[in-house]
Coordinates of C-alpha atoms and ligand atoms in Angstrom, one line a residue:
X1 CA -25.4 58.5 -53.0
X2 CA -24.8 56.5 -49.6
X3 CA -27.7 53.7 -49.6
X4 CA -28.9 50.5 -50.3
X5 CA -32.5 49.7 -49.8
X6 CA -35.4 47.3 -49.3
X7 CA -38.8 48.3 -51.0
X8 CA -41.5 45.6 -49.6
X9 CA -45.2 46.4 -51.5
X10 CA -47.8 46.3 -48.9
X11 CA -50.3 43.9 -49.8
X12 CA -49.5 41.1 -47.2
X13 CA -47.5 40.6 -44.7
X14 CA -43.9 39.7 -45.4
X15 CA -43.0 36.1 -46.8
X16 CA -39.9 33.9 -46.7
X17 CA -38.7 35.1 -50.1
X18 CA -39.3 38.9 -49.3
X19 CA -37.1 38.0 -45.9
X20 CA -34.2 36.6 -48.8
X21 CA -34.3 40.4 -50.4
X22 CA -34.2 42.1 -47.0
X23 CA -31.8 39.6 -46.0
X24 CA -29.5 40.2 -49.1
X25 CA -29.6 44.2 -49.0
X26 CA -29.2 44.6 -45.7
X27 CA -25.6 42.5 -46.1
X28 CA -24.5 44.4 -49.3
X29 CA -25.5 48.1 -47.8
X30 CA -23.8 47.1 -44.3
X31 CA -21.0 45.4 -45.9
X32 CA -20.2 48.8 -48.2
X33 CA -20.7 51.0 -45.0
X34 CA -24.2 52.3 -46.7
X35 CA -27.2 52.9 -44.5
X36 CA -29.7 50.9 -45.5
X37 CA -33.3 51.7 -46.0
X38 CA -36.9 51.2 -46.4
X39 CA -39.7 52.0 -49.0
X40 CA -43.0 50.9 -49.4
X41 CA -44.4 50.3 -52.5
X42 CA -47.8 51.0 -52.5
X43 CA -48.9 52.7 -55.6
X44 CA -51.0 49.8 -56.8
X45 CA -53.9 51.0 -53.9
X46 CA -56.1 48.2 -55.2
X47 CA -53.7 45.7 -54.1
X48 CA -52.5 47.7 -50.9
X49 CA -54.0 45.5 -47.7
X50 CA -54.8 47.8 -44.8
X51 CA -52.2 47.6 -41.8
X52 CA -49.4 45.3 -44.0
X53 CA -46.7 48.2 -43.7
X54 CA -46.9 47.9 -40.1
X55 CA -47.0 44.4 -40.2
X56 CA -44.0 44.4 -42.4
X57 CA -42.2 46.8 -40.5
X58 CA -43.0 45.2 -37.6
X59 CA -41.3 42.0 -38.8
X60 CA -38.3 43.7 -40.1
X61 CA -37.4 44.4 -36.5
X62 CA -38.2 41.3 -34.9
X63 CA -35.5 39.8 -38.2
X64 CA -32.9 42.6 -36.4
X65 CA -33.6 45.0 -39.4
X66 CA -34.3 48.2 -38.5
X67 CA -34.1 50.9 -41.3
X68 CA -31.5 53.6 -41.1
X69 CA -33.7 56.2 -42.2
X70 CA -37.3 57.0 -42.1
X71 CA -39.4 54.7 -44.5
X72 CA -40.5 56.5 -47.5
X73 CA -44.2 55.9 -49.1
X74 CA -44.3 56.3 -52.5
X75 CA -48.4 56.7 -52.4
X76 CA -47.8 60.1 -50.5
X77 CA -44.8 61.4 -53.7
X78 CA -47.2 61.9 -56.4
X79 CA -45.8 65.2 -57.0
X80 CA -42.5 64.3 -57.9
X81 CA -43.7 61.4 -59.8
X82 CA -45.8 64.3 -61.9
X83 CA -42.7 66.1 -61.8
X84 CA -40.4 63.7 -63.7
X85 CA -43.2 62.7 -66.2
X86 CA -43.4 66.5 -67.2
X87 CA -39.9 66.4 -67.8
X88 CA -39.8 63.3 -70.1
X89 CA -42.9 65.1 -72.0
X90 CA -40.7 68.6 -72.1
X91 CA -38.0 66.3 -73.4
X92 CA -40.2 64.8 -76.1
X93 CA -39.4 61.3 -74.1
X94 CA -43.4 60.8 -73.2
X95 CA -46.2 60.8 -75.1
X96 CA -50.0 59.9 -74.5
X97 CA -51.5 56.5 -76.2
X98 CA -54.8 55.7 -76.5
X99 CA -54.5 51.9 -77.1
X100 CA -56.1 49.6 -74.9
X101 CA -54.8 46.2 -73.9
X102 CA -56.4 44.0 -77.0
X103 CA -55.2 46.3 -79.3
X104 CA -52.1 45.9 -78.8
X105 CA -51.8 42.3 -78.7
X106 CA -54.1 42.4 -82.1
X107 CA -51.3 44.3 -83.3
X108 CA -48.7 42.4 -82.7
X109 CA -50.5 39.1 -83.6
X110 CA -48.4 38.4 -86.1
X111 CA -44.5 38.3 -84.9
X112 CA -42.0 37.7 -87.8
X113 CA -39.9 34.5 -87.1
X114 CA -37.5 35.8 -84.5
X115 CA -39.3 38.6 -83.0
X116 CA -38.4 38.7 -79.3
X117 CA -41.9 38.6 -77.1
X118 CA -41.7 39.9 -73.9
X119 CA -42.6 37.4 -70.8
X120 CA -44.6 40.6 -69.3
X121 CA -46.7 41.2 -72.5
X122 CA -46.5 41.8 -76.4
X123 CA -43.5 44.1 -77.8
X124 CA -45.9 48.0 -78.4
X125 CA -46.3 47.9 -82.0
X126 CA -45.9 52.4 -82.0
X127 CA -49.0 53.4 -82.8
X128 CA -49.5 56.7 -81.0
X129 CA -46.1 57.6 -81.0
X130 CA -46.8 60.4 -83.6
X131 CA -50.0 61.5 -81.8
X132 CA -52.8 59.7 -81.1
X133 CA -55.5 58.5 -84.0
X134 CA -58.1 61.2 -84.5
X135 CA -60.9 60.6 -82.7
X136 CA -59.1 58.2 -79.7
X137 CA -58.7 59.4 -76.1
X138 CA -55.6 59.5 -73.9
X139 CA -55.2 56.2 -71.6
X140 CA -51.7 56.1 -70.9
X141 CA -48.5 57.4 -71.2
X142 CA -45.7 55.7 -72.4
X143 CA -41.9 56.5 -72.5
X144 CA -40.4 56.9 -75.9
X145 CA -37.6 54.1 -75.2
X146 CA -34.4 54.6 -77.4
X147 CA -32.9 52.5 -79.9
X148 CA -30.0 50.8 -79.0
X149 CA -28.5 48.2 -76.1
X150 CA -28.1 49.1 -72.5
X151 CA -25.6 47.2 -70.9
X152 CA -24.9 47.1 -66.9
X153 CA -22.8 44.9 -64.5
X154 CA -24.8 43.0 -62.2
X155 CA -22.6 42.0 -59.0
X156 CA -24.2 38.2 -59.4
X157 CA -25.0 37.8 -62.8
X158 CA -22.3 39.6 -64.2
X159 CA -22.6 41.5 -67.8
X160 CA -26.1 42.2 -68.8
X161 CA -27.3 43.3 -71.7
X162 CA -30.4 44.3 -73.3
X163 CA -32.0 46.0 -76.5
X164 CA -35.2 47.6 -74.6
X165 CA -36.2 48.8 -77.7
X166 CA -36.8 45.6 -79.4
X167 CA -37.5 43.4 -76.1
X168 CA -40.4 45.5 -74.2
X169 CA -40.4 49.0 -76.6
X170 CA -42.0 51.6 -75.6
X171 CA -43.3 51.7 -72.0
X172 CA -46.3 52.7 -69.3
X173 CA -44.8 55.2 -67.5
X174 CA -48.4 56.5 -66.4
X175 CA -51.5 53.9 -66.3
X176 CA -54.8 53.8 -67.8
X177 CA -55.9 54.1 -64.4
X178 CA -54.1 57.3 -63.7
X179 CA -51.8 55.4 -61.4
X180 CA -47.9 55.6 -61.9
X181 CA -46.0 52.9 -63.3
X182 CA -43.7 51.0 -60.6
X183 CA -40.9 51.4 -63.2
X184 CA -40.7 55.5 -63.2
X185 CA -41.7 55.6 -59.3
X186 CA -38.8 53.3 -58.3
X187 CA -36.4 55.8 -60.2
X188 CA -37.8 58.7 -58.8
X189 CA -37.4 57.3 -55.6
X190 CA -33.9 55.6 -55.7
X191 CA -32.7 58.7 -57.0
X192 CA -34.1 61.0 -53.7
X193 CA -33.0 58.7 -51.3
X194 CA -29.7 58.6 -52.6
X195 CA -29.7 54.9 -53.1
X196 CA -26.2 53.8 -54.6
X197 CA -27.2 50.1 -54.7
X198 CA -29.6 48.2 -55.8
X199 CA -30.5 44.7 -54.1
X200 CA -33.7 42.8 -55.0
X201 CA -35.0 39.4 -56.3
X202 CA -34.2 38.2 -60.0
X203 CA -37.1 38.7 -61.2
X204 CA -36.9 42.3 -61.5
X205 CA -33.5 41.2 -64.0
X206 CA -35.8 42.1 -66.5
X207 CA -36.7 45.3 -65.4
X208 CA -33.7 47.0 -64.5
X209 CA -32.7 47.6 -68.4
X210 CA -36.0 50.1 -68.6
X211 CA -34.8 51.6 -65.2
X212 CA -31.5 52.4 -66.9
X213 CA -33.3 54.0 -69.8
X214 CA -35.1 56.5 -67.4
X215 CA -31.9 57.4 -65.2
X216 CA -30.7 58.2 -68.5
X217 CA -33.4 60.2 -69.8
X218 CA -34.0 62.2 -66.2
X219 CA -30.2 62.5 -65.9
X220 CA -30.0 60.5 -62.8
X221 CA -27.2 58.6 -61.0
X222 CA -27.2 55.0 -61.8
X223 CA -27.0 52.9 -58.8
X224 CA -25.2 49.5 -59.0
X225 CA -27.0 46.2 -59.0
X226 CA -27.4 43.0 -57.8
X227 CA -30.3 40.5 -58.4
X228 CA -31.1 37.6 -55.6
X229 CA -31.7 34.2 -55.9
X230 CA -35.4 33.8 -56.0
X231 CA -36.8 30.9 -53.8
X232 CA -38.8 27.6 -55.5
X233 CA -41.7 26.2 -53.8
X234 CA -41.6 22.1 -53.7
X235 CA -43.2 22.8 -57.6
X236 CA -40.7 24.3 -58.8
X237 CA -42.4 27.8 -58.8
X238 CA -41.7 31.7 -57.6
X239 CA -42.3 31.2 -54.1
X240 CA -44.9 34.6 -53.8
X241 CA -48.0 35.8 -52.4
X242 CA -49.6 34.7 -55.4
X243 CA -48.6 31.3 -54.9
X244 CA -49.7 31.4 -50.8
X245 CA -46.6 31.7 -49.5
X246 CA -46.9 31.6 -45.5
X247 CA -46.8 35.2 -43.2
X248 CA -43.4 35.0 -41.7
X249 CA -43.0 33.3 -38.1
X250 CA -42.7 36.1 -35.8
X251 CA -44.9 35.0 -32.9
X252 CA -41.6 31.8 -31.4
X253 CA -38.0 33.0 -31.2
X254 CA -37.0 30.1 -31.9
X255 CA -38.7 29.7 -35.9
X256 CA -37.9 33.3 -36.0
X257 CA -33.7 32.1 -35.6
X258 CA -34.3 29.2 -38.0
X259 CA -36.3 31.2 -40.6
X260 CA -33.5 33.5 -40.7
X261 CA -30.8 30.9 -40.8
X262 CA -32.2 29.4 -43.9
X263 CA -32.4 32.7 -45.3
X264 CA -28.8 32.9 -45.0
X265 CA -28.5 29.7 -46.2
X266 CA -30.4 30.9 -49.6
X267 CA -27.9 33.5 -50.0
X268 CA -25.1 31.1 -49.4
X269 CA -24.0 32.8 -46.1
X270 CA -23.4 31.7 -42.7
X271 CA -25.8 31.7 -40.0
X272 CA -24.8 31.3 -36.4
X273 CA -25.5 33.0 -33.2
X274 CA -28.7 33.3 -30.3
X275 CA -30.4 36.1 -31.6
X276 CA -31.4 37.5 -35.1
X277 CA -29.1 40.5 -34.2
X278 CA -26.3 38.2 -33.7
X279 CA -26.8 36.0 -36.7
X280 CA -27.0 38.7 -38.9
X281 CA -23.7 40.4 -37.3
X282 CA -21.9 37.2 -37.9
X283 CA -23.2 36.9 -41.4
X284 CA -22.2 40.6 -42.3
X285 CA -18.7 39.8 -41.0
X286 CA -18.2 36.7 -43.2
X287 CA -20.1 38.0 -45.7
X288 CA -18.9 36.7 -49.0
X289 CA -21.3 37.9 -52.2
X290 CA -19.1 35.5 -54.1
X291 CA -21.1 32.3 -52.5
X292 CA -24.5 33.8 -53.5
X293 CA -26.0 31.7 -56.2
X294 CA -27.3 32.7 -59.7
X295 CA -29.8 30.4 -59.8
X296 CA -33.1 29.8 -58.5
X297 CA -33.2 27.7 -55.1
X298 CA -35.4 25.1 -53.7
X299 CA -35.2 26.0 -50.0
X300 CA -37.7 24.4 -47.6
X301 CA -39.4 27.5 -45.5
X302 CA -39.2 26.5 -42.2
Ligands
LIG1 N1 -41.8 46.6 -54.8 C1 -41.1 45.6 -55.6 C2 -41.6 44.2 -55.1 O1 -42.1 44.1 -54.0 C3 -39.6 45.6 -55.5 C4 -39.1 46.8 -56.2 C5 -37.6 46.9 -56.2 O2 -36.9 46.4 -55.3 O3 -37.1 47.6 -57.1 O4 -41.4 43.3 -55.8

């Protein structure tokens, strides 16, 4: 296990918070000797835009980050995504559900004062955990999430903890649409690229808990983590695609140093030097993870 990584999803070209997670795990995988590498994220296809890993990859390099290793698609690993959901099924871990969407939410209309809700949908009430209703057809496949906490160390946020079972219960693993969930994939694919450490935005906090559960259940290294600052727009929001964030500048050297810089800046690092290569050597040698903040930040993008 020798890597830290950067895993863009292809459907746009790469944005000033994306460049803050490439940015932030290329300094922890350099700074810990790791190689550092990329993955592309495309298993939603609906969402894939044609020619954005090039465009992505393409920006990378112009930043000064060049992967260490080739660049892994996760839309061409199917077969080991298959692989690892037959194992959770051999294990009794996965079973097949045949609830749709409303259903669910019907079901769990009615939370008891205290009942946690999840941000990303209601708690799964169990239905088809003992087989599915007579008469119902297979949608998707859920992992059969075990009771108790899981705990992990982020290297910014310190202690985390988190009853998965209660919080998000049991989970898609395999879509409705016979796509595989972003949660088993990124597993699967940490684990075969040998990646030791995780570095991505906060809001995927939320998911690493359910990531632990699957190492666990596949019998897979876990990989340390550490969750980056996301960046605010002026309104106080997840600075996104959704929300229009702005194609990196890759066309002036110049915006390209200055979009890097306040990168940096986000991360709480320093930025000096003539050329992206430079900056970012300087960076890596002062690199303190200590000065990277918890908390959301409000950064103008250049
Ligand atoms: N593909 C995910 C994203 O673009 C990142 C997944 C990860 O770093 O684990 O948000």
């Amino acid at each position: 296990m020798t890597a830290g990584r950067f895993a863009p999803s292809p459907t746009g070209p790469l944005h000033f918070g994306s460049l803050v997670a490439a940015v932030g795990s290329w300094l922890f995988a350099r700074s810990a000797g790791l190689a550092w590498l990329v993955r592309m994220e495309d298993l939603d296809q609906p969402r894939v835009v044609p020619g954005a890993t090039e465009q992505i990859l393409a920006a990378l390099a112009l930043y000064g980050l060049v992967p260490d290793g080739p660049v892994l698609v996760q839309s061409q690993r199917t077969a080991l995504y298959e692989e690892a959901l037959a194992r959770l099924r051999d294990a009794g871990l996965a079973y097949d559900c045949a609830c749709s969407r409303a259903e669910i939410a019907r079901a769990a209309s009615a939370p008891a004062a205290g009942d946690p809700v999840d941000a990303e949908g209601p708690v799964y009430p169990g239905t088809c955990r003992a087989g599915i209703p007579p008469g119902r057809v297979a949608r998707a496949v859920r992992f059969r999430v075990p009771q108790g906490i899981f705990c992990f160390r982020d290297a910014i946020h310190g202690a985390v903890e988190e009853d998965v079972s209660l919080r998000v219960g049991d989970f898609v693993v395999k879509r409705a649409d016979g796509l595989f969930a972003y949660q088993l994939a990124v597993v699967v694919d940490d684990a075969a690229q040998g990646v030791s450490q995780v570095v991505r935005g906060a809001d995927l906090l939320s998911s690493t808990a359910r990531q632990i559960a699957l190492q666990r259940a596949l019998s897979l290294s876990e990989p340390s983590y550490a969750h980056l600052p996301l960046v605010l727009t002026p309104e106080g929001r997840k600075l996104g695609k959704r929300e229009g964030a702005l194609p990196l500048p890759t066309l002036d050297p110049a915006r390209v140093r200055t979009t890097l810089g306040a990168a940096l800046s986000v991360l709480g690092q320093e930025a000096a030097g003539d050329s992206p290569r430079e900056m970012l050597g300087h960076a890596l040698h002062r690199f303190d993870s200590g000065r990277i903040p918890r908390t959301p930040v409000l950064q103008e993008v250049p």
